[in-house]
CSV table of C-alpha atoms in Angstrom, one decimal:
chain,number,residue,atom,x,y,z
A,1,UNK,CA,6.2,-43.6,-18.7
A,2,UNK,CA,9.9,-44.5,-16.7
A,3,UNK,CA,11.1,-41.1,-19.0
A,4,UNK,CA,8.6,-39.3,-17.9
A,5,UNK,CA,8.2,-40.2,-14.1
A,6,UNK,CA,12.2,-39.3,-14.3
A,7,UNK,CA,11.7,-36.0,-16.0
A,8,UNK,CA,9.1,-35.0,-13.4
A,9,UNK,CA,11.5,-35.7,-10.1
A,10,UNK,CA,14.2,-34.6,-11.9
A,11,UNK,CA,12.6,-31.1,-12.3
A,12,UNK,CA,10.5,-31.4,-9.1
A,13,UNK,CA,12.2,-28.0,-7.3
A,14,UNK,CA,11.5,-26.1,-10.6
A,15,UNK,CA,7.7,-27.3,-11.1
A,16,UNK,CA,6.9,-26.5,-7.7
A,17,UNK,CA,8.8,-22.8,-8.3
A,18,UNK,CA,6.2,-22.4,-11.4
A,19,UNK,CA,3.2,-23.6,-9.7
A,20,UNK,CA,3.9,-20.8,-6.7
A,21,UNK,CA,4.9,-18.3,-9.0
A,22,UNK,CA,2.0,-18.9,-11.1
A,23,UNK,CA,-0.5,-19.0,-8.1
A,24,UNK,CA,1.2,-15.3,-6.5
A,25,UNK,CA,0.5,-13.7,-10.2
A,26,UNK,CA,-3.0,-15.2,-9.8
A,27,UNK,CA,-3.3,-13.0,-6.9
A,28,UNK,CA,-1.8,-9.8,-7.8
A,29,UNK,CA,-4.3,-10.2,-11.0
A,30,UNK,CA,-7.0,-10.9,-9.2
A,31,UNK,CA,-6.6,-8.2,-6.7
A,32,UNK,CA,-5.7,-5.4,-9.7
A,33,UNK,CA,-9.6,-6.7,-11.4
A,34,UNK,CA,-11.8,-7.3,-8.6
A,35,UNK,CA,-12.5,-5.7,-4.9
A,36,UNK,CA,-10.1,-7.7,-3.1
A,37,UNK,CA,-11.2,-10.2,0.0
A,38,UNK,CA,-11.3,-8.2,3.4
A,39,UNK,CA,-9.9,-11.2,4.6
A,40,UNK,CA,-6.4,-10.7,2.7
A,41,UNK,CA,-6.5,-7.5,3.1
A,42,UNK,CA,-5.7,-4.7,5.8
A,43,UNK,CA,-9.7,-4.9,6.3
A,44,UNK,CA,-8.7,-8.0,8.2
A,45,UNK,CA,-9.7,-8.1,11.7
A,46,UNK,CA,-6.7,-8.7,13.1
A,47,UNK,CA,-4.3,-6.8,10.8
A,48,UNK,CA,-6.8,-4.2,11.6
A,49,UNK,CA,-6.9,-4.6,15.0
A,50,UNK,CA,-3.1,-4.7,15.2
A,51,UNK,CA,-2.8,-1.4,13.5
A,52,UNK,CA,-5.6,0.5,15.5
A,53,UNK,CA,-3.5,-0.3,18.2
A,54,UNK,CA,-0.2,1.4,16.7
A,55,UNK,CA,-2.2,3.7,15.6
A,56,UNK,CA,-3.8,4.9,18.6
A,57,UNK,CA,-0.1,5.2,20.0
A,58,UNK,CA,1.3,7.1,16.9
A,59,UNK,CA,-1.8,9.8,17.2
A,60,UNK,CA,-0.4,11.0,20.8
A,61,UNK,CA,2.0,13.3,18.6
A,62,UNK,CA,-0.2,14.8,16.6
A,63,UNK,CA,-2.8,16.3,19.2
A,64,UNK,CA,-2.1,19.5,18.9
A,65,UNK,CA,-2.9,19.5,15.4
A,66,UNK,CA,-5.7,17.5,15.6
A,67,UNK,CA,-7.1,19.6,18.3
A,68,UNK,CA,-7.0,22.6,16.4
A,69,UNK,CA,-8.3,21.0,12.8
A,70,UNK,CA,-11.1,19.6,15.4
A,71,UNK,CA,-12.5,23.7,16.2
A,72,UNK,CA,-11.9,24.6,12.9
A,73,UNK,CA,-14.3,22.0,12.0
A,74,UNK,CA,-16.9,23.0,14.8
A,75,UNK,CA,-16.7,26.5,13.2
A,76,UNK,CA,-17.7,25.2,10.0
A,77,UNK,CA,-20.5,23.1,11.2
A,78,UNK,CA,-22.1,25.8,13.1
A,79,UNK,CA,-22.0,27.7,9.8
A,80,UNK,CA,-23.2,25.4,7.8
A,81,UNK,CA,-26.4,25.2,10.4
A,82,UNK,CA,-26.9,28.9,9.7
A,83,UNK,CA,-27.4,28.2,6.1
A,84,UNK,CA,-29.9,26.1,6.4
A,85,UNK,CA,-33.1,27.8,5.5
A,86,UNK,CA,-34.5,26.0,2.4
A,87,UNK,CA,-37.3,23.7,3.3
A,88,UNK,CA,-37.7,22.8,-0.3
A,89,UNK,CA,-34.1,21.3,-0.8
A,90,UNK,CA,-33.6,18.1,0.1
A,91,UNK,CA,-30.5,16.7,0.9
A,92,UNK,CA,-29.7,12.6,0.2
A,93,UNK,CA,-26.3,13.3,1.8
A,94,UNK,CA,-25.4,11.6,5.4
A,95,UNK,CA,-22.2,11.8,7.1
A,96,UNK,CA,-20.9,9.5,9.3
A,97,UNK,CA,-17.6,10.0,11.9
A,98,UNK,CA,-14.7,7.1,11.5
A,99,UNK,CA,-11.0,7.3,12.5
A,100,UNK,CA,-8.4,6.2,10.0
A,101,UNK,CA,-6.5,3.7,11.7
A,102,UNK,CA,-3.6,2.3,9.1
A,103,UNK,CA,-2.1,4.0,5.8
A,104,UNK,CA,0.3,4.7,3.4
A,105,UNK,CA,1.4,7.9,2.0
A,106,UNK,CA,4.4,7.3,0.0
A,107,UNK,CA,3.7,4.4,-2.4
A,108,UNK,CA,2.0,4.9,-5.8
A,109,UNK,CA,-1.2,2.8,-4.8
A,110,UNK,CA,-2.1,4.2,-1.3
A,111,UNK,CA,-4.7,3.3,0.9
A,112,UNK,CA,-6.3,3.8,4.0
A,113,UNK,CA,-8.2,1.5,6.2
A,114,UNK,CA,-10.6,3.3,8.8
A,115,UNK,CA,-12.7,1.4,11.5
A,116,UNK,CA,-16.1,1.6,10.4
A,117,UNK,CA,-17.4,-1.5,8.3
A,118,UNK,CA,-20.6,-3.2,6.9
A,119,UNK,CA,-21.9,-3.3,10.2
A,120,UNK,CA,-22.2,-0.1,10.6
A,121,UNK,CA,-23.9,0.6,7.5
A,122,UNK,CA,-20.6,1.4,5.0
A,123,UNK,CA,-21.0,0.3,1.1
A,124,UNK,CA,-18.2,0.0,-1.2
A,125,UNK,CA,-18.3,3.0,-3.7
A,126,UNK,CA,-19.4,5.6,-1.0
A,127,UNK,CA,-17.5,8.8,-0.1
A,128,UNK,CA,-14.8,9.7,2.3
A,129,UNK,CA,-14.0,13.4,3.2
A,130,UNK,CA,-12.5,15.2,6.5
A,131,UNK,CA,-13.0,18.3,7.4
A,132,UNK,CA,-10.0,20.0,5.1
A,133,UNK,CA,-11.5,18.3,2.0
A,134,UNK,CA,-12.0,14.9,-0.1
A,135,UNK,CA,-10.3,11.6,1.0
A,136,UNK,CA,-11.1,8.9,-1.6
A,137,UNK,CA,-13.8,6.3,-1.9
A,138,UNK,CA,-14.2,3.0,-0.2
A,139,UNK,CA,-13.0,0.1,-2.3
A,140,UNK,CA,-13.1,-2.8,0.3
A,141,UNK,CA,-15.6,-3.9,2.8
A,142,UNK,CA,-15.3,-5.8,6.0
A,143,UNK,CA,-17.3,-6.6,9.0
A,144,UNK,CA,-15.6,-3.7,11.0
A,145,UNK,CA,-13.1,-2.4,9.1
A,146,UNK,CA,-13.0,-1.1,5.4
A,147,UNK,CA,-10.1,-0.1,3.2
A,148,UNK,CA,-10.3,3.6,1.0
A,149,UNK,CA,-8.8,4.4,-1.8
A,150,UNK,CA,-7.7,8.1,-1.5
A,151,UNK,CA,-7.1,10.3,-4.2
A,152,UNK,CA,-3.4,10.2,-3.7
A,153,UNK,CA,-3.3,6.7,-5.3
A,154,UNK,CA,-2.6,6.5,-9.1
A,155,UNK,CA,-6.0,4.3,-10.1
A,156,UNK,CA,-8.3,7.1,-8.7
A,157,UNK,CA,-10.3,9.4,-10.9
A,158,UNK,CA,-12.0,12.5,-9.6
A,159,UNK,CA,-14.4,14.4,-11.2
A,160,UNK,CA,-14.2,18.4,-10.4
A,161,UNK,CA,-15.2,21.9,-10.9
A,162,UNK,CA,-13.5,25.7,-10.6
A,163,UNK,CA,-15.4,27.5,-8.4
A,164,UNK,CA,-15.0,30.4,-10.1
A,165,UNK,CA,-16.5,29.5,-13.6
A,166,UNK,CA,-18.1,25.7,-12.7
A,167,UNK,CA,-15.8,24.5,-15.7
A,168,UNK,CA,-14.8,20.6,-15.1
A,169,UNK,CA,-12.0,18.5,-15.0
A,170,UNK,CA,-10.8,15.3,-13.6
A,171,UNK,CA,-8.2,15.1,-10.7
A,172,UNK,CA,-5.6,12.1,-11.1
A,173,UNK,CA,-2.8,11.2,-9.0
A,174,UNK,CA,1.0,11.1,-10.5
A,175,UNK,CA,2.4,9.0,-7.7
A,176,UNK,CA,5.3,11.6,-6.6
A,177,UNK,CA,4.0,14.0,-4.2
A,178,UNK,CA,1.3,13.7,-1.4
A,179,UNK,CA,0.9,17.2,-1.3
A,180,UNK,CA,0.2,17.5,-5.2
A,181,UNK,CA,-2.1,16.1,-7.5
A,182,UNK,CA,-2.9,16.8,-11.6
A,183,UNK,CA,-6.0,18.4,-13.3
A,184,UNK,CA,-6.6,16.9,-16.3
A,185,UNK,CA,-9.5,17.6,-19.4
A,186,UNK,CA,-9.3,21.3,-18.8
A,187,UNK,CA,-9.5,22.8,-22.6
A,188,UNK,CA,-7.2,25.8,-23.5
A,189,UNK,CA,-9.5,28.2,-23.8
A,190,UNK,CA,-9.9,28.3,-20.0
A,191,UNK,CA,-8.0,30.5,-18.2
A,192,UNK,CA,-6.3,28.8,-15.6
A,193,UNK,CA,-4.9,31.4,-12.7
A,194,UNK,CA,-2.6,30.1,-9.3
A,195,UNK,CA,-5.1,30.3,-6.6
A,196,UNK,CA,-8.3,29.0,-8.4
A,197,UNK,CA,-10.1,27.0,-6.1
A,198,UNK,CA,-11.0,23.6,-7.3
A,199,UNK,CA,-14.2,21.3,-5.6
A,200,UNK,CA,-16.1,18.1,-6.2
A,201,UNK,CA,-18.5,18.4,-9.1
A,202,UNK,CA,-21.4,16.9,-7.9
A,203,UNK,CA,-21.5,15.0,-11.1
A,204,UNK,CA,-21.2,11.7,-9.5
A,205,UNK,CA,-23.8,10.1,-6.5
A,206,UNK,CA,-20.6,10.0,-4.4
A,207,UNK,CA,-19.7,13.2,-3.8
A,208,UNK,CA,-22.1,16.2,-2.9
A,209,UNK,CA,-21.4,19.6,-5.0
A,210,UNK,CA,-18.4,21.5,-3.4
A,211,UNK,CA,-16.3,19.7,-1.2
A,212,UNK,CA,-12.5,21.5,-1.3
A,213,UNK,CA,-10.2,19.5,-3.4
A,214,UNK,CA,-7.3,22.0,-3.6
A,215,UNK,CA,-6.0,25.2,-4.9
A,216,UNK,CA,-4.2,25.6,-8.7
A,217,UNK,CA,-0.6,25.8,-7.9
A,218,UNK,CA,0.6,26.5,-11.6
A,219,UNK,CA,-0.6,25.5,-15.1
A,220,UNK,CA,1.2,24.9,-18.0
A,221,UNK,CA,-0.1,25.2,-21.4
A,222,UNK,CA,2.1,24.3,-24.3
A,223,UNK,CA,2.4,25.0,-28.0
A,224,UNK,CA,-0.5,22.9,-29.9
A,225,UNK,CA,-2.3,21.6,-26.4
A,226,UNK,CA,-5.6,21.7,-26.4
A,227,UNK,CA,-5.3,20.7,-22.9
A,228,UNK,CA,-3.4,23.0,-20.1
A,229,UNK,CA,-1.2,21.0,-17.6
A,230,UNK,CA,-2.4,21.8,-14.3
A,231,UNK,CA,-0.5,21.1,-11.0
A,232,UNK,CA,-3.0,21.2,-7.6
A,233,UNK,CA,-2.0,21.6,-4.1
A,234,UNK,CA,-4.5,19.2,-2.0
A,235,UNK,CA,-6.4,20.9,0.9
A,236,UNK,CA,-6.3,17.6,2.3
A,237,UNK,CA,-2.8,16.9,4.5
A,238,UNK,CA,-2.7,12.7,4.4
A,239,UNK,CA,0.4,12.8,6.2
A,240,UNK,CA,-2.0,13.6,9.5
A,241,UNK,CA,-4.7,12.0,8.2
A,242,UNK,CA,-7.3,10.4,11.5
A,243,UNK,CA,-10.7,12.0,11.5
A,244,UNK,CA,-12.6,11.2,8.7
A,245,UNK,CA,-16.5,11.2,7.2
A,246,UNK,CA,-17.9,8.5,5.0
A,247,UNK,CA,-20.4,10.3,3.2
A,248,UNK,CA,-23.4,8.5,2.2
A,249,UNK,CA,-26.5,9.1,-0.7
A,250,UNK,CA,-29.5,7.6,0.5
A,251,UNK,CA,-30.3,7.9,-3.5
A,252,UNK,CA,-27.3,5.8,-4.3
A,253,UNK,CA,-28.4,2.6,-5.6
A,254,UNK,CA,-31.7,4.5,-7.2
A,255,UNK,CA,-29.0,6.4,-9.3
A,256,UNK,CA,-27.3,3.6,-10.0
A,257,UNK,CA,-30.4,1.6,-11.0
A,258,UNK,CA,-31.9,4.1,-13.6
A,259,UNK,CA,-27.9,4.7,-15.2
A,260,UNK,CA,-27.8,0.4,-15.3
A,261,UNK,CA,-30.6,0.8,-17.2
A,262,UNK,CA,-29.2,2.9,-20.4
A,263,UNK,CA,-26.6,0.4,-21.0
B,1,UNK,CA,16.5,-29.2,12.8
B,2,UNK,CA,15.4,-27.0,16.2
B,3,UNK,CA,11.9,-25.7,14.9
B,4,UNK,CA,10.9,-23.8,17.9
B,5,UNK,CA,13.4,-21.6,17.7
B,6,UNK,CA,13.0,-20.6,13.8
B,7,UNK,CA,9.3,-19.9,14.2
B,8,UNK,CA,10.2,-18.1,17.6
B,9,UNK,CA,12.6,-15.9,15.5
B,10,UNK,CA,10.4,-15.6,12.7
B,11,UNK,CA,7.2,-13.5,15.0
B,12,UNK,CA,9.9,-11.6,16.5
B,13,UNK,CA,11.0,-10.2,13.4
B,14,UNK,CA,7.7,-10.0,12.0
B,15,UNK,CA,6.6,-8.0,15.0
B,16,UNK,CA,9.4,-5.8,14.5
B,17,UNK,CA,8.4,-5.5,10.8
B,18,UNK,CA,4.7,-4.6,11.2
B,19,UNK,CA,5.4,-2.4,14.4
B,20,UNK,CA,8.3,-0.5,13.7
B,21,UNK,CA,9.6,-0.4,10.0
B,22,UNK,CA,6.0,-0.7,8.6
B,23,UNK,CA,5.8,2.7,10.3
B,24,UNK,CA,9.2,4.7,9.1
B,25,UNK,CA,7.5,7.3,7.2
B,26,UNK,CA,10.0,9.6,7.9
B,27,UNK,CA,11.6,9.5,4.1
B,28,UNK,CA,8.8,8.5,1.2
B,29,UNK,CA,11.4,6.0,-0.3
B,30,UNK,CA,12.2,4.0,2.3
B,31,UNK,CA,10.4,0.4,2.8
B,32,UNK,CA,13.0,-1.5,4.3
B,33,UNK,CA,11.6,-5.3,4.1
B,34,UNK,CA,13.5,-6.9,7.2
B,35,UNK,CA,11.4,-10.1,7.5
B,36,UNK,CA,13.5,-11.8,4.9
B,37,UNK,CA,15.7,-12.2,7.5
B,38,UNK,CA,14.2,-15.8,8.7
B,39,UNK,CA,13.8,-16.5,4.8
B,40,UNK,CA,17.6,-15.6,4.5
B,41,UNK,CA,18.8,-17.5,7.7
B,42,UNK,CA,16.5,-20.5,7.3
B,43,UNK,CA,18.6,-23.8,7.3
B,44,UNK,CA,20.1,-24.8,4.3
B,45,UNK,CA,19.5,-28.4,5.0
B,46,UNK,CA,15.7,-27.7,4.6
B,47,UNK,CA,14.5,-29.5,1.3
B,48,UNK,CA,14.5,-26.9,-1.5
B,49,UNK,CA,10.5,-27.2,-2.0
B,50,UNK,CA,9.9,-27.1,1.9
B,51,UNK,CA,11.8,-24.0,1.8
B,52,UNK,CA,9.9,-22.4,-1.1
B,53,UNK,CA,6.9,-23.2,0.5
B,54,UNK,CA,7.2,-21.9,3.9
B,55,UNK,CA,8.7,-18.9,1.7
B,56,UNK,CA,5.5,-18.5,-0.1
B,57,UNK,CA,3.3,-18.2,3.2
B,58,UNK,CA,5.7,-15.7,4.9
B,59,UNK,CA,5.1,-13.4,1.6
B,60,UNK,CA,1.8,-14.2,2.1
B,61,UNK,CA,1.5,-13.1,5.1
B,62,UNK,CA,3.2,-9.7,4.6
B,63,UNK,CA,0.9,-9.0,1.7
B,64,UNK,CA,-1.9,-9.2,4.1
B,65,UNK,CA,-0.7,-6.4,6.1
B,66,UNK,CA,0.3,-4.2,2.8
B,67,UNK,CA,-2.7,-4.4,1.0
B,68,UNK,CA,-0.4,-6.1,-1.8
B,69,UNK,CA,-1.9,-9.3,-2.5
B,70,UNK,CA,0.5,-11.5,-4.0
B,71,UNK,CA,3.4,-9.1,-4.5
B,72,UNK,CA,5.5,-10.7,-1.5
B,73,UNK,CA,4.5,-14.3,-2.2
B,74,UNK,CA,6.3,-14.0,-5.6
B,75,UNK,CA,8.9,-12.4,-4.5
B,76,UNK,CA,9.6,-14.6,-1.8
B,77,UNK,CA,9.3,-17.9,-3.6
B,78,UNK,CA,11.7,-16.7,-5.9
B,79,UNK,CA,14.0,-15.9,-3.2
B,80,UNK,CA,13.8,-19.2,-1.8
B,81,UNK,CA,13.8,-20.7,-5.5
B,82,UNK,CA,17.3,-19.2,-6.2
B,83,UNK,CA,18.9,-19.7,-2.6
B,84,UNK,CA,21.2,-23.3,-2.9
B,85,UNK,CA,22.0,-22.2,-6.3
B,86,UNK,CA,23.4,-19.3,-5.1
B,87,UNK,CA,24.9,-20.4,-1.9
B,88,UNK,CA,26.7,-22.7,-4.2
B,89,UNK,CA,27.8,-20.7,-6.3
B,90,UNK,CA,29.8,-18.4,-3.3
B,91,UNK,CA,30.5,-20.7,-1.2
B,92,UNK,CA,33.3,-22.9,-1.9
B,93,UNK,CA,34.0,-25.2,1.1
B,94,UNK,CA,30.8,-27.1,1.6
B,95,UNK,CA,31.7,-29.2,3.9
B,96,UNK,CA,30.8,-26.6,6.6
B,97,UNK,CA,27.6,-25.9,5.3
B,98,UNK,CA,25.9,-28.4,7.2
B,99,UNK,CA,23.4,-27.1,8.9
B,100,UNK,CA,23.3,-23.2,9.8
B,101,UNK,CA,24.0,-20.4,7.7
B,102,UNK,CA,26.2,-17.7,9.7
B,103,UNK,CA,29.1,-16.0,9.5
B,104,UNK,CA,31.4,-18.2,11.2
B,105,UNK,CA,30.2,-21.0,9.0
B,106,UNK,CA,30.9,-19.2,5.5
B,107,UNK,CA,33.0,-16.4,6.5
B,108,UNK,CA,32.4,-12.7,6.2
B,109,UNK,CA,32.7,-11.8,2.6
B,110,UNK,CA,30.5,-15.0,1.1
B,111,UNK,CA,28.0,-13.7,4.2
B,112,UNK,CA,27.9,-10.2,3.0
B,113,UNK,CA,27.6,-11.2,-0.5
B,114,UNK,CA,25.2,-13.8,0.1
B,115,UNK,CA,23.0,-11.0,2.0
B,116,UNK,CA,23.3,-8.3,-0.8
B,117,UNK,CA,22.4,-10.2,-3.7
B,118,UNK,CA,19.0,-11.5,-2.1
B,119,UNK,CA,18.0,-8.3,-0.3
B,120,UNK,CA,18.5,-6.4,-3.5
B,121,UNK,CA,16.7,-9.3,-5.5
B,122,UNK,CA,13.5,-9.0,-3.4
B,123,UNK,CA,13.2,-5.6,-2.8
B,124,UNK,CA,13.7,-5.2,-6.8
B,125,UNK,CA,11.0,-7.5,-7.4
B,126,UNK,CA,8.8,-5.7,-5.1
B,127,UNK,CA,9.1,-2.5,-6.0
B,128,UNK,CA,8.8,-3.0,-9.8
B,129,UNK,CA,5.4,-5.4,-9.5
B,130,UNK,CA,4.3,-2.9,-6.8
B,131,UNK,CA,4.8,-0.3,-9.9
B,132,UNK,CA,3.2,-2.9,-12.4
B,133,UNK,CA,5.0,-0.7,-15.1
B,134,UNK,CA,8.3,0.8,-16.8
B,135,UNK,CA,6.7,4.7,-16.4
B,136,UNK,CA,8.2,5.0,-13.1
B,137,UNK,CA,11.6,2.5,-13.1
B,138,UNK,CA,14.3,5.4,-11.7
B,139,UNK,CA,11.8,5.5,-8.9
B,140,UNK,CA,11.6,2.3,-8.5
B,141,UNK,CA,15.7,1.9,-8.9
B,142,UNK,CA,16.1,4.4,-5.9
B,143,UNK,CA,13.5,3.0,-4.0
B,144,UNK,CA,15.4,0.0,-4.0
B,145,UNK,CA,18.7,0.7,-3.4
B,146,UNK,CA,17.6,3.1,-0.1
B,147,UNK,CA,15.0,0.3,1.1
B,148,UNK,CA,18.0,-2.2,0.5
B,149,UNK,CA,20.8,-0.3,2.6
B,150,UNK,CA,18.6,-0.4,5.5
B,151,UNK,CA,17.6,-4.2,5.4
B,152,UNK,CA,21.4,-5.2,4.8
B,153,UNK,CA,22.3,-3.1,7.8
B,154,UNK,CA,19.8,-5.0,9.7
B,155,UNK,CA,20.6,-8.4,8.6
B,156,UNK,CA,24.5,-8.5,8.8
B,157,UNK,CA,23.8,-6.5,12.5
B,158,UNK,CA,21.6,-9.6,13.5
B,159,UNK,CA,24.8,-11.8,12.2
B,160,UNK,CA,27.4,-10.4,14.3
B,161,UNK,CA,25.3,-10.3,17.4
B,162,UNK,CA,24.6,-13.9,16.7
B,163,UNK,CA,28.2,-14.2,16.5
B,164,UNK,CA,29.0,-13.1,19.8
């Protein structure tokens, strides 16, 4: 008992080491499995709060821009209203206006955190888009606040179609470029041109059917692939990122329900 | 032991982290980490497991406001785990290590080497849990060494001011 009691204060400084080191790995495990707390989190009031603030500062320099993307987007609407003419088709799809108020651009897992939370109606798993094209899905939900995980961040899948031919294919992220993201699952029998336009498939309940993703940069195909290599220039600009639309399925958790069910 | 004065310096440099290098986006590598600075400077007559814990909240802290639960907390404790050993090992003259770590108190060299060793420790471990893989270790090398420059530069400036 005397060797062991000495053993333990001799080797107090290191125990203690283990059992912080141990509890931190805990953490990063925990956060990599599950939806992290909002309260650890950038979904954090205050953190939030804090970064609205700088955020709100930060977007004086990027008016101009924002101004112009903001008509371009007016334009769009008004078409989209003059589209409209099919009584018969309904539409589950909502959209809803928040402001992205902290990010990161340049790390391999990126997110965003914008100001609208479960208060207002926001569910983990729904949509975000802006008016250029697709942002990412929410993964985190606070009261006010809740965190998205855009498709520039390595963990996110993306299920998409050409326009041209409605073959599919799913978007990942490589964790170099912000401007640039991969197409993967697209056999070799497809002929893949620069300048093929690439949208949402519709395929999932997060995502209506042909919101812009990007525009085929180059594709490789080598000797013996049965998949070509192809390279996607993202309509969306995240290095500007602020306006944004969570898009919402009224049908959500029915879809969700009935596919539960197969398992 | 003046308190006051540490936790003073540590929400001054953690306002300067969250408000101004938190925001550098201006090159995709660079994350310079400056808050180690209070974990760096903290008094060496602290008791090693005080030090580790108060180490382990500041990471803590940090990870709240970069979405990296954890990451900073090990990281830091480490840090903090391998601080008297290495303060021991480069400085010789103890005798004038008794409470403050500055320049005056272990000279300019041990100061700079102190300072490089731990910033390039921490930002290391960072950046290659942040990865969570091998895949992407030269980018992970470079992020580090760029991210490192820029916290050293900011921690030996601190010193001399302090010196003044």
């Amino acid at each position: 008992m005397q060797t062991l009691l000495k053993i333990l204060q001799r080797y107090s400084n290191f125990l203690v080491f283990l059992t912080l080191e141990v509890a931190a790995f805990l953490l990063i495990s925990l956060n990599n499995a599950f939806p992290r707390s909002s309260m650890l989190s950038t979904a954090n009031r205050f953190v939030a709060w804090q970064n609205e603030k700088v955020s709100n500062m930060r977007s004086y320099f990027h008016l101009q821009t924002q101004n112009e993307q903001l008509a371009i987007e007016n334009a769009e609407l008004r078409n989209q209203i003059c589209s409209i003419d099919s009584a018969e088709y309904r539409n589950p799809f909502t959209y809803m206006s928040a402001i992205a108020v902290q990010m990161t651009t340049d790390e391999l897992h990126n997110y965003i955190t914008i100001n609208r939370g479960s208060e207002d109606g926001v569910m983990r798993g729904q949509g975000v888009r802006n008016a250029e094209g697709v942002v990412g899905i929410i993964r985190t939900v606070g009261t006010h606040y809740s965190v998205v995980m855009p498709i520039i961040n390595t963990r996110n899948r993306l299920s998409c179609r050409f326009t041209k031919n409605g073959y599919f294919g799913t978007l990942q992220w490589d964790g170099k470029d912000n401007r640039f993201a991969q197409l993967a699952d697209v056999a070799a029998h497809m002929v893949v041109n620069p300048g093929d336009t690439i949208v949402t498939s519709g395929l999932s309940p997060v995502f209506p059917e042909g919101i812009p993703v990007g525009i085929v940069e180059n594709s490789v195909l080598k000797e013996g692939d049965s998949y070509h290599t192809i390279r996607v220039r993202l309509n969306t600009n995240f290095k500007q990122l602020r306006f944004v639309e969570i898009v919402q399925n009224k049908d959500q958790q029915e879809i969700e329900e009935l596919t539960d069910g197969l398992d | 032991m003046d308190w006051t004065k540490q936790i003073g310096r540590y929400i001054v440099v953690m306002l300067l982290q969250v408000l101004l290098f938190n925001q550098l986006q201006l090159w995709d590598v660079c994350h310079p980490y400056i808050y180690i600075l209070c974990l760096l400077m903290m008094p060496i007559t602290i008791p090693h497991w005080l030090s580790m814990v108060l180490g382990a909240v500041a990471g803590l802290v940090m990870d709240v406001f970069c979405n990296s639960l954890g990451i900073h907390m090990a990281a830091c404790v480490l840090l903090m785990y391998i601080r008297p050993y290495l303060i021991g090992a480069i400085v010789n003259d103890k005798d004038r290590l008794n409470e403050q770590i500055s320049t005056q108190a272990i000279g300019l060299g041990a100061m700079f080497e102190y300072t490089i060793i731990m910033v390039l420790l921490h930002h290391l471990a960072v950046f290659t849990m942040a990865a969570w893989s091998w895949k992407h270790i030269g980018f992970v090398l470079f992020e580090t060494l760029v991210s490192s420059i820029v916290t050293i530069l900011v921690i030996m400036g601190y010193n001399s001011m302090r010196d003044k």
